[in-house]
PDB file of C-alpha atoms and ligand atoms in Angstrom:
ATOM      1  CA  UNK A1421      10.415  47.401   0.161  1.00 38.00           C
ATOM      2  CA  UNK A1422       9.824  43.774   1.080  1.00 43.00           C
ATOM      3  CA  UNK A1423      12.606  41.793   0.664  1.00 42.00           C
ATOM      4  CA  UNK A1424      10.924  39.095  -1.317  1.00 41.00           C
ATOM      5  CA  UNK A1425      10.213  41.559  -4.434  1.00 40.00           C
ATOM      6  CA  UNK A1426      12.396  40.278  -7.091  1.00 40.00           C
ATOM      7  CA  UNK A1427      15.460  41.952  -8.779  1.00 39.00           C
ATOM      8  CA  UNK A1428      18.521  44.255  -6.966  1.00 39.00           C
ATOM      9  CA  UNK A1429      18.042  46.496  -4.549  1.00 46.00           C
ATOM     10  CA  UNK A1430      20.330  48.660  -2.531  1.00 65.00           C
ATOM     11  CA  UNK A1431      18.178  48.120   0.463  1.00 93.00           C
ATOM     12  CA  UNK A1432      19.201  44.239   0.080  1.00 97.00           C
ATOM     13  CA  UNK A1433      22.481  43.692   2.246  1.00 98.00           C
ATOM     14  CA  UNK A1434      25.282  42.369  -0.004  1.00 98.00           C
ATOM     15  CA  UNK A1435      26.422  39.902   2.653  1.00 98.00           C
ATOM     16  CA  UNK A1436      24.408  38.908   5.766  1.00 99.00           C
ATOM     17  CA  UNK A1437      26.281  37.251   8.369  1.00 99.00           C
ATOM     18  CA  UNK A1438      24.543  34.659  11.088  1.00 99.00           C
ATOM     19  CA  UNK A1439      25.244  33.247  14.583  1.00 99.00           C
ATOM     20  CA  UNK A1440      23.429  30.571  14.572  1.00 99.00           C
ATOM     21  CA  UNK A1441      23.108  30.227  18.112  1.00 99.00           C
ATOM     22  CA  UNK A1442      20.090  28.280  20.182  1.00 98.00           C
ATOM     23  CA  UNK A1443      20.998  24.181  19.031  1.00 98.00           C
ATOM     24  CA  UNK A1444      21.507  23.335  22.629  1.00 98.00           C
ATOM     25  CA  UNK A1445      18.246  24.797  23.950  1.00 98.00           C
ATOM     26  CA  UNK A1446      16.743  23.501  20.882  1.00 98.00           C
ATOM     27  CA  UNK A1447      17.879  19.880  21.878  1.00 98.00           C
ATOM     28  CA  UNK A1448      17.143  19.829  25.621  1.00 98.00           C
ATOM     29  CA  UNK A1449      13.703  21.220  25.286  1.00 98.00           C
ATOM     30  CA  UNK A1450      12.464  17.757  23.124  1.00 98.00           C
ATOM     31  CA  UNK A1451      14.697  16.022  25.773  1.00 98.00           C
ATOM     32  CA  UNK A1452      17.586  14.955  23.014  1.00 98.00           C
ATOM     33  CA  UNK A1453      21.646  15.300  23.689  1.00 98.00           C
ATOM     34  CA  UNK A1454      22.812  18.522  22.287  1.00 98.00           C
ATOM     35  CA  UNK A1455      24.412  16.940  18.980  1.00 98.00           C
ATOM     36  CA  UNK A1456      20.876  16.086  18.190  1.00 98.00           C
ATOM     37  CA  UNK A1457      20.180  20.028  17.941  1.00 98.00           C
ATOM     38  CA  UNK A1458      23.466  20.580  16.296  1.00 98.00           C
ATOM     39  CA  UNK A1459      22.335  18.116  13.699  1.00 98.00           C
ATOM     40  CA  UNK A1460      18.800  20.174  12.926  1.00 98.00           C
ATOM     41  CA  UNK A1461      20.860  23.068  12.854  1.00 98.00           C
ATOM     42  CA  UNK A1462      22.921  21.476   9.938  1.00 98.00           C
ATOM     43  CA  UNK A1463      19.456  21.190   8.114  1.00 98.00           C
ATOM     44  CA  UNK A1464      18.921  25.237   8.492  1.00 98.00           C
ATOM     45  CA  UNK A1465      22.346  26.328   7.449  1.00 98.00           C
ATOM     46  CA  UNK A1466      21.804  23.990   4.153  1.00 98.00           C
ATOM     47  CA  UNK A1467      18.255  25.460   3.379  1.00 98.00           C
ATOM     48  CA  UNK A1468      19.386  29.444   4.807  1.00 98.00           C
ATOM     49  CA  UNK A1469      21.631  29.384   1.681  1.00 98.00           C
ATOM     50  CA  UNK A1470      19.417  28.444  -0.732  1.00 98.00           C
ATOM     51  CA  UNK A1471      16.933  31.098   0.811  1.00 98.00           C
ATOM     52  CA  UNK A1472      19.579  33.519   1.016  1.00 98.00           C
ATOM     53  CA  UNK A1473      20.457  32.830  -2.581  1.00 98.00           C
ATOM     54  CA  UNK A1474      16.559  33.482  -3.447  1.00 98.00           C
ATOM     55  CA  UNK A1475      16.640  36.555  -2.201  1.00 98.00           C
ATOM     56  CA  UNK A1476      19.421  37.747  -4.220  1.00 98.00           C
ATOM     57  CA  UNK A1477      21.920  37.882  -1.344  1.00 98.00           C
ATOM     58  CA  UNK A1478      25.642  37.443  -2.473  1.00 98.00           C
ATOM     59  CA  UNK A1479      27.477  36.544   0.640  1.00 98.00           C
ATOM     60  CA  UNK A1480      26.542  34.736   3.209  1.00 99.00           C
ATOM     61  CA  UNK A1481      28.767  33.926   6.570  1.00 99.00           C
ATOM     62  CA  UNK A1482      27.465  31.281   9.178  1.00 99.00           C
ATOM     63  CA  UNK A1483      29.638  31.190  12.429  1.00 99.00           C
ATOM     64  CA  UNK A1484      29.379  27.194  13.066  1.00 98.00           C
ATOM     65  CA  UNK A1485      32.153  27.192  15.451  1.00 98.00           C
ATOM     66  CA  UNK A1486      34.147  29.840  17.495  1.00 98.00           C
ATOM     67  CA  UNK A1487      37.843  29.722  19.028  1.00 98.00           C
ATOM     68  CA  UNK A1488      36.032  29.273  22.207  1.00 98.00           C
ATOM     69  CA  UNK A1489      33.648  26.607  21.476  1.00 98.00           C
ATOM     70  CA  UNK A1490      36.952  24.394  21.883  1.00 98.00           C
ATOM     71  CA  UNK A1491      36.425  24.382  25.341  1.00 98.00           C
ATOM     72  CA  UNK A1492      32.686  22.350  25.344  1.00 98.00           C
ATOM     73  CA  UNK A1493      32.970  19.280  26.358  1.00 98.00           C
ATOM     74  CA  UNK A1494      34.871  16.744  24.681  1.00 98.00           C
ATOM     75  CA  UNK A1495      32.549  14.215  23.018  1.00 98.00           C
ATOM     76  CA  UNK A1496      30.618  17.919  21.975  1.00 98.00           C
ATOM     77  CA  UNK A1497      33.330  18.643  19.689  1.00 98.00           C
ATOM     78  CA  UNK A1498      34.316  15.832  18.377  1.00 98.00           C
ATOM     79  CA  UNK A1499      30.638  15.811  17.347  1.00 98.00           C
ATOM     80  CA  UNK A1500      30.837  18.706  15.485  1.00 98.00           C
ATOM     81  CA  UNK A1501      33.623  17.797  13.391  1.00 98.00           C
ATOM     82  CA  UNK A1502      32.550  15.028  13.005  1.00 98.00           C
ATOM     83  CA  UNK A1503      29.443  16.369  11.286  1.00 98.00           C
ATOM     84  CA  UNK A1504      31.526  18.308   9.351  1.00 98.00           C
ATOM     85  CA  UNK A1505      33.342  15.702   7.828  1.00 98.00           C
ATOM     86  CA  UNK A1506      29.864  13.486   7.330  1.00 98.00           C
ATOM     87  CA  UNK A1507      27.359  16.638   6.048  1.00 97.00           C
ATOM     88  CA  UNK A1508      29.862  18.787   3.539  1.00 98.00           C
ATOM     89  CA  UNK A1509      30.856  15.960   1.243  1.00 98.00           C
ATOM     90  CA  UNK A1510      27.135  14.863   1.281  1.00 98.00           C
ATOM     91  CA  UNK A1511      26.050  18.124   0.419  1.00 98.00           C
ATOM     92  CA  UNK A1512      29.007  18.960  -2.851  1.00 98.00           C
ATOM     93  CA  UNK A1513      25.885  18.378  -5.210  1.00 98.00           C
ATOM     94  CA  UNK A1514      23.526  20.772  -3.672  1.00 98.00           C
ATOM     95  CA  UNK A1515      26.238  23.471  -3.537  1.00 98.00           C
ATOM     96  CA  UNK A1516      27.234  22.928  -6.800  1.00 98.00           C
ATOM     97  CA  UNK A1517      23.442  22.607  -8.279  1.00 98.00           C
ATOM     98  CA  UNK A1518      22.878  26.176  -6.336  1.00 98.00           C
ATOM     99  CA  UNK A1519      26.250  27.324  -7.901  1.00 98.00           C
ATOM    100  CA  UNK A1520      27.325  27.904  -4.171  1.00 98.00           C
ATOM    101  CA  UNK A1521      31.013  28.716  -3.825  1.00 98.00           C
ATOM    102  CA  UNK A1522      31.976  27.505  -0.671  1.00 98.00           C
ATOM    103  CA  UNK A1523      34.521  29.713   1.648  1.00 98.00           C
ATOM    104  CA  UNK A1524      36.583  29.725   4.683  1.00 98.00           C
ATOM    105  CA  UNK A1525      36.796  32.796   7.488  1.00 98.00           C
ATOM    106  CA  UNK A1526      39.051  31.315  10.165  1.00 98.00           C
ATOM    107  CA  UNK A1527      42.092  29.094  11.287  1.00 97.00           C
ATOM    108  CA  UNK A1528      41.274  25.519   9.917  1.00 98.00           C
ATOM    109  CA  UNK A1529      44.910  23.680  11.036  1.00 97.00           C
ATOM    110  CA  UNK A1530      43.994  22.815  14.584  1.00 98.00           C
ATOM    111  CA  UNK A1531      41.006  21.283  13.114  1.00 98.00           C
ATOM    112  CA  UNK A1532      41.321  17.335  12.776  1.00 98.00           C
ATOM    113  CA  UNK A1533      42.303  16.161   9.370  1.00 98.00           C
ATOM    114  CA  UNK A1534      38.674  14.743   8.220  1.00 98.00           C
ATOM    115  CA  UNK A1535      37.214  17.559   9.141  1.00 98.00           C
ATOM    116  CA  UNK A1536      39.718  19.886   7.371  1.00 98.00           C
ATOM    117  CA  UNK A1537      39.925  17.816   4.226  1.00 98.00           C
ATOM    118  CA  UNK A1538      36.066  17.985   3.451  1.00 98.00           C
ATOM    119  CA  UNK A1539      36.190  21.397   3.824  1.00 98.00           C
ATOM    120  CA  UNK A1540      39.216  21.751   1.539  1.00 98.00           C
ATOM    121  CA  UNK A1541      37.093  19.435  -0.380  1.00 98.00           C
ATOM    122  CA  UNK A1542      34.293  21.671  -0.626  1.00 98.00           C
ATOM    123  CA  UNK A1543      36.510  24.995  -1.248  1.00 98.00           C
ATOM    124  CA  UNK A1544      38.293  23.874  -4.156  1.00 98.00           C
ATOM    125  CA  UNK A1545      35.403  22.019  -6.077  1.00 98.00           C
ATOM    126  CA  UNK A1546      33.231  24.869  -5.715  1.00 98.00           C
ATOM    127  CA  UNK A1547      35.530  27.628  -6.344  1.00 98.00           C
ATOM    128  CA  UNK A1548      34.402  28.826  -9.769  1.00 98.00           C
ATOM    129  CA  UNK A1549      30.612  28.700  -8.935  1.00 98.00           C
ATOM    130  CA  UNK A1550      29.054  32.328  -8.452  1.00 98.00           C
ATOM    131  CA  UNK A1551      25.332  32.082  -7.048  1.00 98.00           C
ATOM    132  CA  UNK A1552      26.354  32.745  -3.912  1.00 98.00           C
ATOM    133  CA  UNK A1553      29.337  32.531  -1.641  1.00 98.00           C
ATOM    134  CA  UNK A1554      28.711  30.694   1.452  1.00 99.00           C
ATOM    135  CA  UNK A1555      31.838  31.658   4.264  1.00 99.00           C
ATOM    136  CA  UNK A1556      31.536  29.198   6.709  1.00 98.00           C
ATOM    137  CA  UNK A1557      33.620  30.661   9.903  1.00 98.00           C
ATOM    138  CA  UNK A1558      34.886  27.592  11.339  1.00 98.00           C
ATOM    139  CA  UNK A1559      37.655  28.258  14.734  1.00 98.00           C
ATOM    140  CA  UNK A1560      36.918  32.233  13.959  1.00 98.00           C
ATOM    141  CA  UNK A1561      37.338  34.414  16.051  1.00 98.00           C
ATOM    142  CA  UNK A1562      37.441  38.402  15.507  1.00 98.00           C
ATOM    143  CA  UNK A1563      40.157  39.166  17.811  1.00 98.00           C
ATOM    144  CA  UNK A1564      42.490  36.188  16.479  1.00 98.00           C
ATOM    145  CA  UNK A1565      41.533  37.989  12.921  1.00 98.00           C
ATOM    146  CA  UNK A1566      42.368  41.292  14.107  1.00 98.00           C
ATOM    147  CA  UNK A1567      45.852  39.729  16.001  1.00 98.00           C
ATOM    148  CA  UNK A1568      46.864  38.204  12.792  1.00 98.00           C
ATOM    149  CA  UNK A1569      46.136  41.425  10.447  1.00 98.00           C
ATOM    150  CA  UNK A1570      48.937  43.418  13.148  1.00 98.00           C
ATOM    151  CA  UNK A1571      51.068  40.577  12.551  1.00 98.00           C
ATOM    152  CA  UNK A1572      50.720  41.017   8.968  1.00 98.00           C
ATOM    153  CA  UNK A1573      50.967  44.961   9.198  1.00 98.00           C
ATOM    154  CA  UNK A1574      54.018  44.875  10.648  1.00 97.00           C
ATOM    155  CA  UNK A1575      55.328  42.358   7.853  1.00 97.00           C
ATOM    156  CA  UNK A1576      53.897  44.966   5.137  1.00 97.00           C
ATOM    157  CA  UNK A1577      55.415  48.310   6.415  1.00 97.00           C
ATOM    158  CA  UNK A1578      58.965  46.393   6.272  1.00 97.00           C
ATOM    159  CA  UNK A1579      58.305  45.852   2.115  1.00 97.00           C
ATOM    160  CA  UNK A1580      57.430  49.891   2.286  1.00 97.00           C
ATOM    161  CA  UNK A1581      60.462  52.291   1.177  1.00 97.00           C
ATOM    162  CA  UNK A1582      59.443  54.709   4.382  1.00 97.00           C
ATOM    163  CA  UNK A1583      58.179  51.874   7.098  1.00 97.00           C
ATOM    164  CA  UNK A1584      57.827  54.095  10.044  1.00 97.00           C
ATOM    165  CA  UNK A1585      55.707  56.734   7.673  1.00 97.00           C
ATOM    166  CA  UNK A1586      53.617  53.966   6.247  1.00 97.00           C
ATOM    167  CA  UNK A1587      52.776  52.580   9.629  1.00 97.00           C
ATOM    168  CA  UNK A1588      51.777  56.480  10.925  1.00 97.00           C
ATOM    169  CA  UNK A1589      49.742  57.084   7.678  1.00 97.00           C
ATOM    170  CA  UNK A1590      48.097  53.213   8.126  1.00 98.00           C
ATOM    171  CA  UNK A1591      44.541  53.687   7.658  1.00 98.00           C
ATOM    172  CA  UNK A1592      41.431  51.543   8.620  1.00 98.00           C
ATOM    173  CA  UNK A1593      40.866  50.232   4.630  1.00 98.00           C
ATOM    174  CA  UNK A1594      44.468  49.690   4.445  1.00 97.00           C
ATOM    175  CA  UNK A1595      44.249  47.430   7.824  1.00 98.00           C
ATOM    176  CA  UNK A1596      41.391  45.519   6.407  1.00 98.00           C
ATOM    177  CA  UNK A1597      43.272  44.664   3.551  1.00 98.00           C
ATOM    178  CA  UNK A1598      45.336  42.700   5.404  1.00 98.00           C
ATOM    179  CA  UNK A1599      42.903  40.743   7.347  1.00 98.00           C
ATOM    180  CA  UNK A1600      41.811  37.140   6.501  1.00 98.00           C
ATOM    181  CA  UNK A1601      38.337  39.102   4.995  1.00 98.00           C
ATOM    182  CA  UNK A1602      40.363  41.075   2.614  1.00 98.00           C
ATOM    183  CA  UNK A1603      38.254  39.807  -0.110  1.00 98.00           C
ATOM    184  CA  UNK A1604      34.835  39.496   1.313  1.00 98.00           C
ATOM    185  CA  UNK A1605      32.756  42.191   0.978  1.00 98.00           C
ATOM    186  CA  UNK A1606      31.974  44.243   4.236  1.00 98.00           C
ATOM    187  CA  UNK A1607      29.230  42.923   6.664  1.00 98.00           C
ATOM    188  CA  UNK A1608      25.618  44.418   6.663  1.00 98.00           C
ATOM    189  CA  UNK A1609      23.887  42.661   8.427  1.00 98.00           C
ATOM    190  CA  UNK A1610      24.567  40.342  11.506  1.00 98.00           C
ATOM    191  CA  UNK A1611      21.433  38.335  12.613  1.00 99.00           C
ATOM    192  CA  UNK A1612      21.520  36.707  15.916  1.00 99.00           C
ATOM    193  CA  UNK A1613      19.302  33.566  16.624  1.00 99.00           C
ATOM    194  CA  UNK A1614      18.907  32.213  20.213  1.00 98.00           C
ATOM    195  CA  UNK A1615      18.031  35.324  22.219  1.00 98.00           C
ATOM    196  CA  UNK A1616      21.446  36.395  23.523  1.00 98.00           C
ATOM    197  CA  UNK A1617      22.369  40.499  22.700  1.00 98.00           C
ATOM    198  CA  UNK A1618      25.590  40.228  22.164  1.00 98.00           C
ATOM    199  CA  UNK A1619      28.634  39.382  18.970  1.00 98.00           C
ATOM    200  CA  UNK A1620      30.478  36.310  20.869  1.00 98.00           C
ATOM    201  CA  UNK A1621      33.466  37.308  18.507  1.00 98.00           C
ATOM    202  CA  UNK A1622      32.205  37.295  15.539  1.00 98.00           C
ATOM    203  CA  UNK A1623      33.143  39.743  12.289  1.00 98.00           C
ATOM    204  CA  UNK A1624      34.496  42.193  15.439  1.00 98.00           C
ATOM    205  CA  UNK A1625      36.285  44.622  12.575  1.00 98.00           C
ATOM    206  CA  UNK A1626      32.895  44.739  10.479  1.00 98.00           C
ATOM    207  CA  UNK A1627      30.613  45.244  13.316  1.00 98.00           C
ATOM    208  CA  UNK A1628      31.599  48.391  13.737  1.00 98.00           C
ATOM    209  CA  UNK A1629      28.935  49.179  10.695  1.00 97.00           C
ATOM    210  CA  UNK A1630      26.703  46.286  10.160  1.00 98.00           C
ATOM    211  CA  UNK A1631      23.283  46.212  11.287  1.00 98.00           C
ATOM    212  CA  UNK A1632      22.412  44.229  14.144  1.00 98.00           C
ATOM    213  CA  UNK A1633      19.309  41.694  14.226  1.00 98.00           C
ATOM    214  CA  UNK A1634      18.819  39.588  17.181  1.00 98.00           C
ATOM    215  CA  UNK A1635      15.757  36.787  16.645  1.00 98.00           C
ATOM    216  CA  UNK A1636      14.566  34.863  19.675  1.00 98.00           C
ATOM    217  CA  UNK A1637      14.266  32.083  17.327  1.00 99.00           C
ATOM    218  CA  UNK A1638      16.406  29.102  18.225  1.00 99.00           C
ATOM    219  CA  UNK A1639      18.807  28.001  15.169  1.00 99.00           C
ATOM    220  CA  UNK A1640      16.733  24.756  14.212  1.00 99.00           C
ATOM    221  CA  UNK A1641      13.253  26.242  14.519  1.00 98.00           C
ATOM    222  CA  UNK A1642      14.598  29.447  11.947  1.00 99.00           C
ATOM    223  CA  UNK A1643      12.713  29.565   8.810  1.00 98.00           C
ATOM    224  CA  UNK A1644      12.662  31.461   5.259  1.00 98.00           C
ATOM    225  CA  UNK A1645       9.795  33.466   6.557  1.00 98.00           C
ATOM    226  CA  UNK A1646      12.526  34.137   9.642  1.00 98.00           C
ATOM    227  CA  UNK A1647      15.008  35.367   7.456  1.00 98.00           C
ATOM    228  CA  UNK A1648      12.633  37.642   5.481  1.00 98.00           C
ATOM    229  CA  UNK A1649      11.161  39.082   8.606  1.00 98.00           C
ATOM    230  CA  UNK A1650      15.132  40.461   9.092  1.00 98.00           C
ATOM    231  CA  UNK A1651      15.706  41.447   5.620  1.00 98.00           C
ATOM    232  CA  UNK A1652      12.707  43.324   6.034  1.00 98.00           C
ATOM    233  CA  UNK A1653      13.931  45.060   8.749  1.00 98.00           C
ATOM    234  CA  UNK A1654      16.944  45.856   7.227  1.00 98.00           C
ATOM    235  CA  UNK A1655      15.512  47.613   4.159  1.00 97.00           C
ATOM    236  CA  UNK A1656      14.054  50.223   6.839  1.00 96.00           C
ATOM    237  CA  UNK A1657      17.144  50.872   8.387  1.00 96.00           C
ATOM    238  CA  UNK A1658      19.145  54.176   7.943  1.00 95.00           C
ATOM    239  CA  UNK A1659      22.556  53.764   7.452  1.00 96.00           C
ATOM    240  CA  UNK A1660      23.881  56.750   8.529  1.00 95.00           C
ATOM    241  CA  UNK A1661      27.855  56.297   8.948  1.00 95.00           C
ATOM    242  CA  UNK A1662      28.340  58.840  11.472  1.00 96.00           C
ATOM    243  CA  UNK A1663      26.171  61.447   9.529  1.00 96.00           C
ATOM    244  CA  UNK A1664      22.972  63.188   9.583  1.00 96.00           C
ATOM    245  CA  UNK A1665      19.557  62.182   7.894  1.00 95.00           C
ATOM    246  CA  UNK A1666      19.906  65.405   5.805  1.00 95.00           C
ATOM    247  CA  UNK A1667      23.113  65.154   4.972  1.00 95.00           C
ATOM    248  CA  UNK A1668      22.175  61.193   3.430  1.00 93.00           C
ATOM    249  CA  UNK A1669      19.704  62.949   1.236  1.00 91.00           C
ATOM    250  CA  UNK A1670      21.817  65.240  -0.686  1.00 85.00           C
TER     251      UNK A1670
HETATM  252  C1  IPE B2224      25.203  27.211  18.465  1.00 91.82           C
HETATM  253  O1  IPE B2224      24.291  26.590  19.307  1.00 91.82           O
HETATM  254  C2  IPE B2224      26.069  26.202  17.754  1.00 91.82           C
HETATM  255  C3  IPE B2224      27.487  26.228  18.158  1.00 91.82           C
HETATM  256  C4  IPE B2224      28.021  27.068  18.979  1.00 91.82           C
HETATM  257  C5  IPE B2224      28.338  25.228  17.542  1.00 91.82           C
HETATM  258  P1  IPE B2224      24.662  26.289  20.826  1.00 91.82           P
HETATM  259  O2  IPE B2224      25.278  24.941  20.896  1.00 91.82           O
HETATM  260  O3  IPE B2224      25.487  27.385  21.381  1.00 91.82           O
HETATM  261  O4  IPE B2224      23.228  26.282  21.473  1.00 91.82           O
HETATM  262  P2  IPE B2224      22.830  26.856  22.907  1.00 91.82           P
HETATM  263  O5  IPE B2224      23.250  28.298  22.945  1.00 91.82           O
HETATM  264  O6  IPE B2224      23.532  26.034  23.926  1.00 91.82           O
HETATM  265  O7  IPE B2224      21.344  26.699  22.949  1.00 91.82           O
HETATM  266  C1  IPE B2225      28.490  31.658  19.204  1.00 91.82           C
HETATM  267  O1  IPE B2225      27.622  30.943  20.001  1.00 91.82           O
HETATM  268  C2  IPE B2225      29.312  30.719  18.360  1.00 91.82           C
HETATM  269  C3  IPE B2225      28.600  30.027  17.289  1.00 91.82           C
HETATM  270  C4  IPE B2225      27.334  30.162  16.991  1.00 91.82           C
HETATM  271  C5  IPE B2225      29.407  29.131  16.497  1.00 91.82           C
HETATM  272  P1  IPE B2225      28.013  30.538  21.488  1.00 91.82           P
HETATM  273  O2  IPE B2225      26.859  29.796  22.031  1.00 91.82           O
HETATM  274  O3  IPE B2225      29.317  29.841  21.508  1.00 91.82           O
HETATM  275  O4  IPE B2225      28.191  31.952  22.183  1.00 91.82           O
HETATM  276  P2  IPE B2225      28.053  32.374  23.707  1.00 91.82           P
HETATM  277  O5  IPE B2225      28.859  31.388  24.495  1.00 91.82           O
HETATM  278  O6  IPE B2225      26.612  32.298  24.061  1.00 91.82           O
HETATM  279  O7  IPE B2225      28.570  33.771  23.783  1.00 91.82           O
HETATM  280 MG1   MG B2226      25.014  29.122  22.323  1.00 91.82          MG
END
């Protein structure tokens, strides 16, 4: 089934999640600095939502900056919060005219405080909107996540009458409850721009089911007909769980 037929379908992912990778490349091929590409990809991320939302998609994470990207060069970073802090307030009235609630995956206090206040900005004016949840992952990182849900394990077995027994019973849905993602709805599909194969520490816990979708396409150049294409692709997958074909069709 294509995914631009209208209405629900179970072969439409319930949140997509995108590593918008390729600005760089983007940049240095028309001979512009690399904030230039970062810039352009801005202009995607804004219009991927609205497509996303088209298609009937609920969630929809963007990874616009990993715990590693602090290491780029200096004037590179600043750059990119600095766009942060310039492009979300500019863009309240879109989200809220596309009833976009705007969401957080990651550790925002090392971020500087313009950059962190838009986004705080942006979280609590669209909090009751319910077109479409955008989670931007801003300093995420899926092994930090995973870190911080021990950390947080450890804290709940103390409030448990039998702490030892409720650590031996702990269970993978339990864990995830206790991650930052608790309330996001489990990843189906991870898309990959740029032409790199791999996750770059992204959604590490939910990978272990999504479906992966790597493009060629560098972030700027991605289109609606780009995101489509992978929905497409996506409807013809078998999720099988660890199962057999048969077995799915009893
Ligand atoms: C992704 O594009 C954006 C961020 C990581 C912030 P890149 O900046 O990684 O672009 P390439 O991979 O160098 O082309
Ligand atoms: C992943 O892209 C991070 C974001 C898109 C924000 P990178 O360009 O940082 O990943 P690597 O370095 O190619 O793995
Ligand atoms: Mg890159």
């Amino acid at each position: 089934m294509s995914a631009s037929a209208s209405g629900a379908s179970p072969a439409l992912p319930v949140h997509v999640g995108i590593i918008m990778d390729g600005n760089g490349r983007w940049a240095r091929a028309r001979g512009k600095n690399r904030l230039a590409g970062h810039k352009q990809g801005a202009e995607v991320a804004r219009n991927v939502v609205r497509w996303a939302k088209e298609f009937g998609i609920k969630q929809i994470s963007l990874y616009a900056f990993s715990t590693e990207n602090w290491e780029r060069p200096k004037l590179e970073v600043r750059g990119l919060m600095n766009l942060l802090a310039i492009l979300l307030p500019k863009t309240l009235p879109e989200m809220m005219q596309n009833e976009v609630r705007f969401r957080i995956l990651g550790d925002l206090s090392p971020l500087p405080g313009s950059a962190r206040k838009a986004v705080e900005l942006a979280c609590s004016n669209t909090a009751n909107n319910t077109g479409i949840d955008l989670i931007l992952c801003l300093n995420y990182g899926g092994q930090q996540e995973i870190i911080a849900a021990v950390k947080q394990t450890l804290q709940w077995v103390q409030t448990q009458s039998d702490p030892q027994q409720a650590l031996t019973a702990l269970n993978p849905e339990q864990f995830r409850n206790l991650m930052w993602r608790h309330n996001i709805a489990p990843l189906d599909l991870l898309i990959r721009t740029g032409g790199e194969m791999r996750i770059s520490n992204f959604h590490l816990w939910d990978a272990a089911y999504a479906e992966l979708y790597f493009s060629s396409v560098l972030w700027p150049d991605f289109s609606r007909k780009d995101l489509q294409v992978a929905l497409d692709e996506y409807a013809s997958r078998e999720r099988r769980y660890g199962l057999t074909s048969e077995q799915l069709e009893t």
